[in-house]
Every structure is written in C-alpha cells, then in structure tokens.
Coordinates of N, CA, C and O in Angstrom, one line a residue:
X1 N -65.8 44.2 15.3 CA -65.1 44.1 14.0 C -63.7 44.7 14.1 O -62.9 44.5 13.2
X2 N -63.6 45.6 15.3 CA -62.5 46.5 15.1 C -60.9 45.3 15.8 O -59.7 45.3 15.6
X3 N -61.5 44.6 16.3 CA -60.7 43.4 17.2 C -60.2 42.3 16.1 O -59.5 41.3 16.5
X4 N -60.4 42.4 15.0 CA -59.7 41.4 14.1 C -59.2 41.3 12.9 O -60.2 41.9 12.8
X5 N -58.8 41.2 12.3 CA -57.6 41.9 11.2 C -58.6 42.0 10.0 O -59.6 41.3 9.8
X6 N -58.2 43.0 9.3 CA -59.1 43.5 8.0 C -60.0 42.5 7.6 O -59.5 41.4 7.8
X7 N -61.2 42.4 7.1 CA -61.4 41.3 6.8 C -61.8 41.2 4.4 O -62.4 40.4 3.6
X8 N -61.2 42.1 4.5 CA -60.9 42.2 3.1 C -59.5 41.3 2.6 O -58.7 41.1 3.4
X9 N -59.4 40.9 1.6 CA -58.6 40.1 0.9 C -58.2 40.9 -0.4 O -58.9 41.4 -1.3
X10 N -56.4 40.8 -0.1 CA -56.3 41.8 -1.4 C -56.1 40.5 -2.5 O -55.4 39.6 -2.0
X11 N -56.5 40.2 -3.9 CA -56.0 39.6 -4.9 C -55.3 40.3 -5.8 O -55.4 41.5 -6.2
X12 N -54.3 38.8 -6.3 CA -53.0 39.3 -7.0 C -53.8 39.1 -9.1 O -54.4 38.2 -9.7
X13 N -53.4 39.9 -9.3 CA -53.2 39.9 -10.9 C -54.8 41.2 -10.7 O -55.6 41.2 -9.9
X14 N -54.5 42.4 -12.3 CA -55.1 43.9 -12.6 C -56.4 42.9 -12.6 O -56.8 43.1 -11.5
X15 N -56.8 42.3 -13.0 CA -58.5 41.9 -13.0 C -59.2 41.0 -11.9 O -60.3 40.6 -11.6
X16 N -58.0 40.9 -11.3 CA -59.0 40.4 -10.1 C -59.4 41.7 -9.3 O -60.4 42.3 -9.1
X17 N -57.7 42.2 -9.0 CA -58.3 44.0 -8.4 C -59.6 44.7 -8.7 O -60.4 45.2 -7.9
X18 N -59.8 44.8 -10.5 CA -60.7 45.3 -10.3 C -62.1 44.8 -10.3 O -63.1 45.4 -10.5
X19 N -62.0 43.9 -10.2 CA -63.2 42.9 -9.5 C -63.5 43.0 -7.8 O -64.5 42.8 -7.0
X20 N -62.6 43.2 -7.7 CA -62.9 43.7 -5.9 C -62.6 45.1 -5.6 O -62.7 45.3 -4.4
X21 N -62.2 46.0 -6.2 CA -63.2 47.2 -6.0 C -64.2 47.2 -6.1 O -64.9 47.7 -5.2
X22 N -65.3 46.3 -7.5 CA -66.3 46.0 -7.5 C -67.2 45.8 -6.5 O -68.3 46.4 -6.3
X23 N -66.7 44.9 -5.8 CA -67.2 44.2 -5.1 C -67.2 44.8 -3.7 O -68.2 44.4 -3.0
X24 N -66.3 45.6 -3.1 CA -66.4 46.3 -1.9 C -66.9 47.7 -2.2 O -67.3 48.3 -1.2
X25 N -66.9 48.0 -2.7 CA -68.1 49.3 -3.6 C -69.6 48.9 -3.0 O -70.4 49.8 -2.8
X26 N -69.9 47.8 -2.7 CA -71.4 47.8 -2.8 C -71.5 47.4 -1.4 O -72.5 46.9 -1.2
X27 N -70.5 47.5 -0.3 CA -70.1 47.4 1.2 C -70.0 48.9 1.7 O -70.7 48.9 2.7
X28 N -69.5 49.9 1.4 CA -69.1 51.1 1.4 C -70.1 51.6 2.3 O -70.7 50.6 2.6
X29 N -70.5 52.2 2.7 CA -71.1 52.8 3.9 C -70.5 54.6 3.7 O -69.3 55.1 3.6
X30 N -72.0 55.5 3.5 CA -70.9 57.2 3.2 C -70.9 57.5 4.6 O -70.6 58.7 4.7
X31 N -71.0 56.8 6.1 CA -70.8 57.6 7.1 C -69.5 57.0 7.9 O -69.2 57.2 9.1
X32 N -68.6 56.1 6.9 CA -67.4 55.9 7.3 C -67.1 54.6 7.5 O -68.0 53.9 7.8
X33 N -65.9 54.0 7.3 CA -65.1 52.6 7.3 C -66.1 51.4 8.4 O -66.7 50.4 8.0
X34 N -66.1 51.8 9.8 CA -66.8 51.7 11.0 C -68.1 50.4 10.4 O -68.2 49.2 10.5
X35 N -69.0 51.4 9.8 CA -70.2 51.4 9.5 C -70.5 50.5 7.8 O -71.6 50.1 7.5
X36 N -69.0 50.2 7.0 CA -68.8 49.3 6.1 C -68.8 48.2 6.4 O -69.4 47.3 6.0
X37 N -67.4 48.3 7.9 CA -67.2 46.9 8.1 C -68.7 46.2 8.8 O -68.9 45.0 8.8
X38 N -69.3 46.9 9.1 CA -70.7 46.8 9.4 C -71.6 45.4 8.4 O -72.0 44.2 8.5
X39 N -71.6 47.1 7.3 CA -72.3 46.2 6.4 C -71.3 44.9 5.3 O -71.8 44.3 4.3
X40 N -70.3 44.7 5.7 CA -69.5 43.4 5.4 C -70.2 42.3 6.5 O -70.4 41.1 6.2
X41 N -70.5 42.7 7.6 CA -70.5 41.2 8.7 C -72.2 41.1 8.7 O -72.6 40.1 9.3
X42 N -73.1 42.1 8.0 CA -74.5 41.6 8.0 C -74.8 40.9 6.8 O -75.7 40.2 6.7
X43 N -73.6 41.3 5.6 CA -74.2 40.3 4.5 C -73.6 39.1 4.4 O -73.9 38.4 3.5
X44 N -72.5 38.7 5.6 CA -71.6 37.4 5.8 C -72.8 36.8 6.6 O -73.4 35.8 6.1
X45 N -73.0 37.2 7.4 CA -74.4 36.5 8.2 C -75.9 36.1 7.4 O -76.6 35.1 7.5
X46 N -76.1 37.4 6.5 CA -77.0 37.0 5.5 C -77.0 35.9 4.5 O -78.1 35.5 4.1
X47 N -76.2 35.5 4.3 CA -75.2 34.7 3.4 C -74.6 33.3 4.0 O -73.7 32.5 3.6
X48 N -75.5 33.3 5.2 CA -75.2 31.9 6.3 C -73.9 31.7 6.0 O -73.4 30.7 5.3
X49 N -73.3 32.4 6.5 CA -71.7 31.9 6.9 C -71.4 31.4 6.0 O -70.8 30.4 6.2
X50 N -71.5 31.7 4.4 CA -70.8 30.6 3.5 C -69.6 31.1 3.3 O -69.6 32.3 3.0
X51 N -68.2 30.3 3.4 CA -67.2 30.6 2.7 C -67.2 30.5 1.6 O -66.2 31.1 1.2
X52 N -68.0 29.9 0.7 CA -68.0 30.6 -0.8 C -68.4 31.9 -1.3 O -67.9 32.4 -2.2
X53 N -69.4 32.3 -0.4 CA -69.5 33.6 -0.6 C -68.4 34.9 0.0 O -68.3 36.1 -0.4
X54 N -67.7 34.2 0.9 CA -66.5 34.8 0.9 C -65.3 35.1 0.0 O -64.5 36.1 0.0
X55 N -65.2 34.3 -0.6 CA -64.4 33.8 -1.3 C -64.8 34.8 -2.8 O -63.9 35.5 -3.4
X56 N -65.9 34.8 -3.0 CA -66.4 35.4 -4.4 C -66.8 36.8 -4.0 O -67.4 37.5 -4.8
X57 N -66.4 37.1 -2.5 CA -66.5 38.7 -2.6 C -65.6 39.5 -1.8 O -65.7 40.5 -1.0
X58 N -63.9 38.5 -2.2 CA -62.8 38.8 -1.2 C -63.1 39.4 0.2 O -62.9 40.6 0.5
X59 N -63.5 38.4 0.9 CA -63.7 38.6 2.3 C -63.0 37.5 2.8 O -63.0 36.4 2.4
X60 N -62.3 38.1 4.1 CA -61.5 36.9 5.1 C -62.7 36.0 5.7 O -63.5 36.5 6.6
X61 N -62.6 34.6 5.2 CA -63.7 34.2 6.7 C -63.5 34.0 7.6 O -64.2 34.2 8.5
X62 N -62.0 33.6 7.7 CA -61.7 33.8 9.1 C -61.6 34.8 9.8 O -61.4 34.8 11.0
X63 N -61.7 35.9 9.2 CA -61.7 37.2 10.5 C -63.2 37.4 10.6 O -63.7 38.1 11.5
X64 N -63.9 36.9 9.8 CA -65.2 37.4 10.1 C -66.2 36.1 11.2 O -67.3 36.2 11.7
X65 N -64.9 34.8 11.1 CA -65.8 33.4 12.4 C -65.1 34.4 13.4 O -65.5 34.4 14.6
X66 N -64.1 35.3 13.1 CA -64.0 35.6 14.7 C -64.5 36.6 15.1 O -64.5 36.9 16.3
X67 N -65.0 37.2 14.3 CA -66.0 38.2 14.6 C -67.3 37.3 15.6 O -67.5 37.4 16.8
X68 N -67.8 36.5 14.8 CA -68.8 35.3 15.6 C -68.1 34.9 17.0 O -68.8 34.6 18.0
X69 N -67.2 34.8 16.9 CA -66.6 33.7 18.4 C -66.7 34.9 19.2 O -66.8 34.6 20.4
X70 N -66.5 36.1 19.0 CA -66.4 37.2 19.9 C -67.6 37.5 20.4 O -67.6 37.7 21.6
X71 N -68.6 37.5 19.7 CA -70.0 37.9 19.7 C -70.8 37.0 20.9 O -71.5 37.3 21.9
X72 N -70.5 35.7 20.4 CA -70.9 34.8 21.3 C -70.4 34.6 22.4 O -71.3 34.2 23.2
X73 N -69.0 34.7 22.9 CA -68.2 34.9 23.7 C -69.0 36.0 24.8 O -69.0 35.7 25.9
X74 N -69.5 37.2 24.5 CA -70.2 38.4 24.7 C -71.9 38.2 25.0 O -72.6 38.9 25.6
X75 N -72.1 37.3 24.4 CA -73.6 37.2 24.6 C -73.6 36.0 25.8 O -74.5 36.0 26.6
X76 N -72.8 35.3 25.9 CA -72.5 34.1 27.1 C -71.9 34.6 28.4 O -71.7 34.1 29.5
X77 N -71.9 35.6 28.1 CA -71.3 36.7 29.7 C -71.7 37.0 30.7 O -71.1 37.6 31.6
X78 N -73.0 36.4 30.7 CA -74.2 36.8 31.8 C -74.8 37.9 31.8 O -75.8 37.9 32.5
X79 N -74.3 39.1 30.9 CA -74.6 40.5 31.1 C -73.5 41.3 32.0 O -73.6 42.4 32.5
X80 N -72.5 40.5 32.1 CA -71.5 41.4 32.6 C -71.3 42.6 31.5 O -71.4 42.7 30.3
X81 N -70.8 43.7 32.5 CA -71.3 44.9 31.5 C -69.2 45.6 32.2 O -68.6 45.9 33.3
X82 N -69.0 45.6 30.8 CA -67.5 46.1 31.4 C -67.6 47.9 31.9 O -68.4 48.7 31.4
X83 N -66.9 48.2 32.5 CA -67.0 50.0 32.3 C -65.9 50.3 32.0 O -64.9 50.3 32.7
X84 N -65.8 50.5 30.6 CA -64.5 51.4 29.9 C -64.2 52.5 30.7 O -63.1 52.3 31.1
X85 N -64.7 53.4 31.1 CA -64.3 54.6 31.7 C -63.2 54.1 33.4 O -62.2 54.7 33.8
X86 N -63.9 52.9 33.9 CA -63.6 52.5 35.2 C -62.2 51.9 35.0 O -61.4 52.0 36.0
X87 N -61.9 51.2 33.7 CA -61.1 50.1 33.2 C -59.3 51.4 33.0 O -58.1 51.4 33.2
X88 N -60.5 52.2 32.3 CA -59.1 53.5 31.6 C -58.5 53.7 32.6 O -57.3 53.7 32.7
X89 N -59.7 54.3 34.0 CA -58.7 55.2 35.1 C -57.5 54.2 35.9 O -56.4 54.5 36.4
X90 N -58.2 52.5 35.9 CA -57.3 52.0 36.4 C -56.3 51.8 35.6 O -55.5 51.0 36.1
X91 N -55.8 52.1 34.1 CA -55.5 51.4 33.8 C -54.4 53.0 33.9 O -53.3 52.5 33.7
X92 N -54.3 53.9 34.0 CA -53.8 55.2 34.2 C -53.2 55.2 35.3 O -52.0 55.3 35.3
X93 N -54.1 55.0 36.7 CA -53.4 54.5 37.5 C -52.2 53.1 37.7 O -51.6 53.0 38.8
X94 N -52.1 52.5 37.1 CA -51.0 51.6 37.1 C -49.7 52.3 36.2 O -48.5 52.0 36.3
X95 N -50.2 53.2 35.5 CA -49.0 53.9 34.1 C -48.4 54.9 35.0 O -47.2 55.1 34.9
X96 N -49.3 55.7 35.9 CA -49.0 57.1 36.2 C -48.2 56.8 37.9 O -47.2 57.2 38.5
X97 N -49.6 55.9 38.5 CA -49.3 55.9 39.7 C -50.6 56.7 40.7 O -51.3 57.5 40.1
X98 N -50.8 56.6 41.5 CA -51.9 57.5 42.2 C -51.8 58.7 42.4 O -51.2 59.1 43.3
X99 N -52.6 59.8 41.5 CA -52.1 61.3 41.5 C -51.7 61.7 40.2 O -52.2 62.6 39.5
X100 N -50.4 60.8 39.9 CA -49.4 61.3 38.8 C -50.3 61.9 37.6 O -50.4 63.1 37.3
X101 N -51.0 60.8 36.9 CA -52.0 61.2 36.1 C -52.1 62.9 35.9 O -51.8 63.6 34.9
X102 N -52.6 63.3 37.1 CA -52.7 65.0 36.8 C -51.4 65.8 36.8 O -51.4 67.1 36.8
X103 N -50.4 65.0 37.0 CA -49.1 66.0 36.9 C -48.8 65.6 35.5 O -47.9 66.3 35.0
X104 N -49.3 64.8 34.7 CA -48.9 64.6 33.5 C -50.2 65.2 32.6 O -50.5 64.7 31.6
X105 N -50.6 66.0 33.0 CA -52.0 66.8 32.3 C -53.2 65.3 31.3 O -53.6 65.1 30.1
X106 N -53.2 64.7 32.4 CA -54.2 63.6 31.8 C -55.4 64.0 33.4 O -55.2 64.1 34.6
X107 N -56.8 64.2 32.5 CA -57.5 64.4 33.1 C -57.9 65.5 33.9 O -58.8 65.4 34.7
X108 N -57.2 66.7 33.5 CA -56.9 67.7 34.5 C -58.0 69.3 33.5 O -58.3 69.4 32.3
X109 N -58.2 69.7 34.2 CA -59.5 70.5 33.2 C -58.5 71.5 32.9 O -57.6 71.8 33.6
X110 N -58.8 72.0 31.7 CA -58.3 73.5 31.2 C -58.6 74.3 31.2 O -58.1 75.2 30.6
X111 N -59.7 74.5 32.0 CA -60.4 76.0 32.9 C -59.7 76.1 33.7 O -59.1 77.1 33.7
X112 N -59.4 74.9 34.8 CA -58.4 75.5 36.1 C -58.1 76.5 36.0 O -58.7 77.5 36.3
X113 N -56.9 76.5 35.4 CA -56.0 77.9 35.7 C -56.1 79.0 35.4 O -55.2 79.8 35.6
X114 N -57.3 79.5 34.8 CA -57.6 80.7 34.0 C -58.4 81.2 35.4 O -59.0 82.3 35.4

C-alpha cells in the first residue's frame, strides 16, 4: 500500500468534503495510517473490485488495481524472498564504498568508544 499514491480522493465543493470525512472515518484504524490504509484495501477487495464502490467512498481505484498488480506480481515470484537487510548493506556499499560506511558513523556501535 505504501508503493502507490494515496489512495484517497480529495472532492471539490464543502458537502462533498464532508461526506468524505464521513466516509474515511469508518477506514480509520486507532493503531495508525499503516493499518487504515489496510482497512481501505480489505473493503476494496470485499467490494469485488467495484469501481463504483470506489467512487461512492472517494477511493482511487487505480492506486488500489495497483495495489493488486503488486500483490500478484509477489505471489508469482516463486517464493523468492528478498533480504532487506542484505539489499541496504549493498546498497551502502555502493553510496559509501567498502569500509567508508563506518567512517561516516553508519553502522558503527555507540558502545565502542566508551
């Protein structure tokens, strides 16, 4: 969800606005944004992909088929399993250089020197 542009729709003129506060009020999630956009992409799916249901509860459908094309894209993978951690250091090493990284206090513990 986090890979595709908001998938809220702002509308123009005071009564549509507050018709979609309305309406993302009952999306809201109290343990954070994360966990809304959550509950926006289980009731788009609940809702069998309808773009009318999008439409009547200002939601992008296009950021939310690409939420789907991603998904699927990911489920078609074989089980390749990426390693974020493996991906960062290389990707540190190409920024820093081999080493540099710890001269630039990336990665470097802050107990050492004490």
């Amino acid at each position: 969800m986090l890979s595709v542009p908001n998938p809220f729709i702002r509308p123009k003129g005071e009564a549509k606005k507050a018709a979609e506060l309305q309406v993302k009020a009952r999306f809201i999630h109290i343990d954070g944004d994360h966990l809304t956009l959550l509950n926006v992409y289980h009731a788009y799916k609940q809702n069998n992909e309808d773009p009318s249901w999008c439409y009547h509860n200002f939601v992008n459908h296009r950021a939310l088929k690409a939420v789907d094309n991603i998904s699927e894209a990911e489920e078609k993978s074989d089980g390749i399993v990426l390693d974020p951690v493996g991906n960062f250091e290389a990707l540190l090493e190409l920024g820093f250089g081999r080493g540099k990284g710890e001269k630039a206090g990336v990665g470097v513990d802050m107990d050492e020197g004490e």
